[in-house]
N, CA, C and O of each residue as an XYZ file, in Angstrom:
300
protein
N     -39.557   -139.135   -138.740
C     -40.718   -138.353   -138.353
C     -41.834   -139.295   -137.899
O     -42.044   -140.366   -138.470
N     -42.523   -138.872   -136.879
C     -43.597   -139.710   -136.358
C     -44.876   -139.484   -137.151
O     -44.949   -138.586   -137.989
N     -45.884   -140.308   -136.878
C     -47.164   -140.226   -137.580
C     -48.087   -139.224   -136.879
O     -49.166   -139.582   -136.406
N     -47.642   -137.963   -136.820
C     -48.394   -136.901   -136.154
C     -48.418   -135.693   -137.075
O     -47.402   -135.362   -137.686
N     -49.563   -135.031   -137.183
C     -49.684   -133.820   -137.984
C     -48.918   -132.687   -137.296
O     -49.006   -132.522   -136.079
N     -48.159   -131.904   -138.086
C     -47.334   -130.833   -137.527
C     -48.160   -129.639   -137.085
O     -47.703   -128.877   -136.233
N     -49.361   -129.440   -137.627
C     -50.178   -128.276   -137.281
C     -51.160   -128.604   -136.154
O     -51.153   -127.942   -135.116
N     -51.999   -129.615   -136.352
C     -53.066   -129.876   -135.373
C     -52.705   -130.960   -134.366
O     -53.385   -131.097   -133.348
N     -51.655   -131.733   -134.622
C     -51.248   -132.775   -133.683
C     -52.103   -134.030   -133.734
O     -52.114   -134.817   -132.787
N     -52.821   -134.222   -134.837
C     -53.696   -135.386   -134.967
C     -52.866   -136.664   -135.055
O     -51.875   -136.718   -135.784
N     -53.275   -137.699   -134.305
C     -52.595   -138.994   -134.320
C     -53.606   -140.088   -134.620
O     -54.784   -139.816   -134.854
N     -53.132   -141.329   -134.610
C     -54.048   -142.430   -134.893
C     -55.045   -142.608   -133.755
O     -54.758   -142.280   -132.604
N     -56.222   -143.132   -134.096
C     -57.290   -143.334   -133.118
C     -57.660   -144.809   -133.083
O     -57.560   -145.508   -134.091
N     -58.087   -145.273   -131.920
C     -58.504   -146.657   -131.757
C     -60.013   -146.763   -131.917
O     -60.755   -145.845   -131.567
N     -60.451   -147.894   -132.449
C     -61.874   -148.120   -132.627
C     -62.140   -149.602   -132.796
O     -61.345   -150.439   -132.370
N     -63.260   -149.922   -133.419
C     -63.619   -151.308   -133.608
C     -64.321   -151.541   -134.922
O     -64.974   -150.649   -135.464
N     -64.180   -152.752   -135.430
C     -64.854   -153.182   -136.650
C     -65.975   -154.121   -136.202
O     -65.724   -155.264   -135.822
N     -67.213   -153.626   -136.252
C     -68.355   -154.368   -135.720
C     -68.906   -155.318   -136.777
O     -69.242   -154.893   -137.882
N     -68.999   -156.607   -136.438
C     -69.569   -157.616   -137.321
C     -70.998   -157.884   -136.886
O     -71.247   -158.206   -135.724
N     -71.941   -157.751   -137.817
C     -73.360   -157.951   -137.513
C     -73.905   -159.128   -138.299
O     -73.384   -159.485   -139.355
N     -74.980   -159.733   -137.759
C     -75.585   -160.902   -138.385
C     -77.096   -160.798   -138.229
O     -77.591   -160.330   -137.204
N     -77.808   -161.227   -139.227
C     -79.262   -161.223   -139.160
C     -79.878   -160.415   -140.290
O     -79.174   -159.802   -141.092
N     -81.196   -160.426   -140.341
C     -81.939   -159.701   -141.363
C     -82.486   -158.416   -140.750
O     -83.053   -158.436   -139.658
N     -82.315   -157.304   -141.452
C     -82.749   -156.009   -140.945
C     -84.255   -155.981   -140.732
O     -85.002   -156.690   -141.407
N     -84.694   -155.155   -139.787
C     -86.121   -155.064   -139.473
C     -86.928   -154.584   -140.667
O     -88.022   -155.088   -140.921
N     -86.390   -153.605   -141.408
C     -87.145   -153.089   -142.545
C     -87.191   -154.082   -143.711
O     -87.948   -153.893   -144.663
N     -86.375   -155.142   -143.629
C     -86.425   -156.199   -144.642
C     -87.262   -157.381   -144.177
O     -87.330   -158.400   -144.865
N     -87.904   -157.259   -143.008
C     -88.776   -158.318   -142.523
C     -88.184   -159.204   -141.449
O     -88.828   -160.163   -141.024
N     -86.973   -158.912   -140.996
C     -86.328   -159.738   -139.979
C     -86.550   -159.192   -138.577
O     -87.378   -158.309   -138.356
N     -85.786   -159.743   -137.635
C     -85.909   -159.302   -136.245
C     -84.810   -158.319   -135.867
O     -84.713   -157.920   -134.706
N     -83.994   -157.931   -136.813
C     -82.974   -156.920   -136.553
C     -81.570   -157.484   -136.625
O     -81.357   -158.692   -136.526
N     -80.611   -156.572   -136.799
C     -79.205   -156.959   -136.882
C     -78.636   -157.108   -135.468
O     -78.857   -156.251   -134.613
N     -77.909   -158.193   -135.229
C     -77.322   -158.453   -133.918
C     -75.806   -158.406   -134.042
O     -75.242   -158.894   -135.021
N     -75.152   -157.822   -133.055
C     -73.699   -157.722   -133.051
C     -73.116   -159.077   -132.670
O     -73.467   -159.642   -131.635
N     -72.217   -159.597   -133.515
C     -71.588   -160.889   -133.255
C     -70.232   -160.707   -132.567
O     -69.922   -161.412   -131.607
N     -69.417   -159.752   -133.065
C     -68.124   -159.495   -132.435
C     -67.674   -158.083   -132.791
O     -68.135   -157.491   -133.767
N     -66.766   -157.560   -131.981
C     -66.204   -156.235   -132.184
C     -64.688   -156.389   -132.190
O     -64.076   -156.536   -131.132
N     -64.078   -156.357   -133.377
C     -62.644   -156.533   -133.518
C     -61.961   -155.178   -133.386
O     -62.341   -154.219   -134.057
N     -60.957   -155.101   -132.526
C     -60.234   -153.852   -132.321
C     -59.387   -153.533   -133.553
O     -58.803   -154.428   -134.164
N     -59.328   -152.238   -133.912
C     -58.514   -151.784   -135.033
C     -58.088   -150.350   -134.777
O     -58.557   -149.718   -133.830
N     -57.190   -149.830   -135.629
C     -56.733   -148.454   -135.504
C     -57.075   -147.697   -136.773
O     -57.034   -148.248   -137.873
N     -57.414   -146.419   -136.605
C     -57.691   -145.528   -137.717
C     -56.469   -144.639   -137.893
O     -56.178   -143.811   -137.030
N     -55.743   -144.803   -139.009
C     -54.531   -144.034   -139.253
C     -54.875   -142.658   -139.814
O     -55.923   -142.471   -140.431
N     -53.981   -141.701   -139.592
C     -54.146   -140.340   -140.077
C     -53.673   -140.274   -141.525
O     -52.688   -140.917   -141.885
N     -54.372   -139.500   -142.357
C     -53.988   -139.304   -143.758
C     -52.925   -138.207   -143.821
O     -53.240   -137.038   -144.043
N     -51.648   -138.600   -143.622
C     -50.547   -137.645   -143.594
C     -49.865   -137.554   -144.950
O     -49.665   -138.561   -145.630
N     -49.512   -136.332   -145.329
C     -48.798   -136.065   -146.577
C     -47.553   -135.242   -146.240
O     -47.590   -134.399   -145.344
N     -46.452   -135.486   -146.955
C     -45.247   -134.681   -146.785
C     -45.375   -133.422   -147.637
O     -45.618   -133.498   -148.842
N     -45.207   -132.258   -146.995
C     -45.369   -130.972   -147.681
C     -44.175   -130.095   -147.330
O     -43.760   -130.028   -146.173
N     -43.621   -129.414   -148.352
C     -42.559   -128.437   -148.117
C     -43.206   -127.096   -147.817
O     -44.001   -126.587   -148.607
N     -42.851   -126.516   -146.646
C     -43.446   -125.241   -146.257
C     -42.348   -124.219   -145.993
O     -41.202   -124.577   -145.720
N     -42.713   -122.939   -146.079
C     -41.833   -121.832   -145.724
C     -42.049   -121.536   -144.256
O     -43.145   -121.145   -143.856
N     -41.008   -121.717   -143.441
C     -41.129   -121.490   -142.000
C     -40.157   -120.384   -141.600
O     -39.016   -120.662   -141.231
N     -40.605   -119.133   -141.673
C     -39.757   -118.012   -141.296
C     -38.554   -117.835   -142.197
O     -37.472   -117.500   -141.715
N     -38.712   -118.049   -143.488
C     -37.618   -117.885   -144.443
C     -36.857   -119.164   -144.727
O     -36.075   -119.200   -145.677
N     -37.050   -120.212   -143.947
C     -36.391   -121.489   -144.202
C     -37.406   -122.482   -144.741
O     -38.570   -122.485   -144.340
N     -36.948   -123.318   -145.652
C     -37.807   -124.334   -146.255
C     -37.588   -125.636   -145.505
O     -36.454   -126.088   -145.345
N     -38.678   -126.235   -145.045
C     -38.568   -127.524   -144.379
C     -39.735   -128.410   -144.783
O     -40.802   -127.929   -145.164
N     -39.510   -129.707   -144.691
C     -40.534   -130.689   -145.030
C     -41.206   -131.160   -143.750
O     -40.541   -131.607   -142.816
N     -42.531   -131.057   -143.716
C     -43.298   -131.498   -142.554
C     -44.407   -132.421   -143.020
O     -44.761   -132.445   -144.199
N     -44.951   -133.179   -142.081
C     -46.093   -134.043   -142.379
C     -47.360   -133.362   -141.903
O     -47.490   -133.022   -140.727
N     -48.309   -133.162   -142.836
C     -49.580   -132.530   -142.522
C     -50.706   -133.481   -142.869
O     -50.617   -134.237   -143.837
N     -51.784   -133.441   -142.065
C     -52.948   -134.246   -142.390
C     -53.717   -133.564   -143.525
O     -53.545   -132.368   -143.762
N     -54.548   -134.311   -144.211
C     -55.279   -133.795   -145.364
C     -56.209   -132.658   -144.971
O     -56.423   -131.742   -145.765
N     -56.768   -132.693   -143.764
C     -57.663   -131.627   -143.312
C     -56.910   -130.307   -143.165
O     -57.447   -129.255   -143.513
N     -55.685   -130.340   -142.660
C     -54.897   -129.118   -142.502
C     -54.405   -128.603   -143.855
O     -54.273   -127.392   -144.034
N     -54.135   -129.485   -144.799
C     -53.734   -129.050   -146.137
C     -54.877   -128.301   -146.805
O     -54.646   -127.305   -147.490
N     -56.106   -128.767   -146.615
C     -57.259   -128.105   -147.220
C     -57.499   -126.713   -146.637
O     -57.984   -125.828   -147.343
N     -57.168   -126.504   -145.360
C     -57.393   -125.188   -144.766
C     -56.439   -124.158   -145.333
O     -56.808   -122.989   -145.449
N     -55.211   -124.552   -145.694
C     -54.243   -123.632   -146.274
C     -53.688   -122.633   -145.284
O     -53.419   -121.494   -145.666
N     -53.504   -123.007   -144.023
C     -52.992   -122.104   -142.995
C     -51.464   -122.062   -142.969
O     -50.878   -121.781   -141.923
N     -50.818   -122.331   -144.083
C     -49.368   -122.349   -144.148
C     -48.939   -121.822   -145.512
O     -49.754   -121.715   -146.428
N     -47.638   -121.491   -145.642
C     -47.087   -120.972   -146.895
C     -46.299   -122.086   -147.558
O     -45.309   -122.559   -146.999
N     -46.724   -122.515   -148.747
C     -46.007   -123.565   -149.460
C     -44.708   -123.022   -150.026
O     -44.624   -121.864   -150.435
N     -43.686   -123.889   -150.043
C     -42.381   -123.479   -150.577
C     -42.298   -123.776   -152.060
O     -41.276   -123.502   -152.689
């Protein structure tokens, strides 16, 4: 099974980890300056759940947001 939610189709997202340097303005400095932006991925919080799908029981991967909504019948 792939890393995709079975209900909403949510997958991993790309982003960056921003490294800053300096003293904040409210602490008396001249502000925080961006030093580098390292690329990273944000993974989906997937859980394996057994659901009732038209009378048959099957295991699917759902994201935590879809589990909280409860739009499915647990087996």
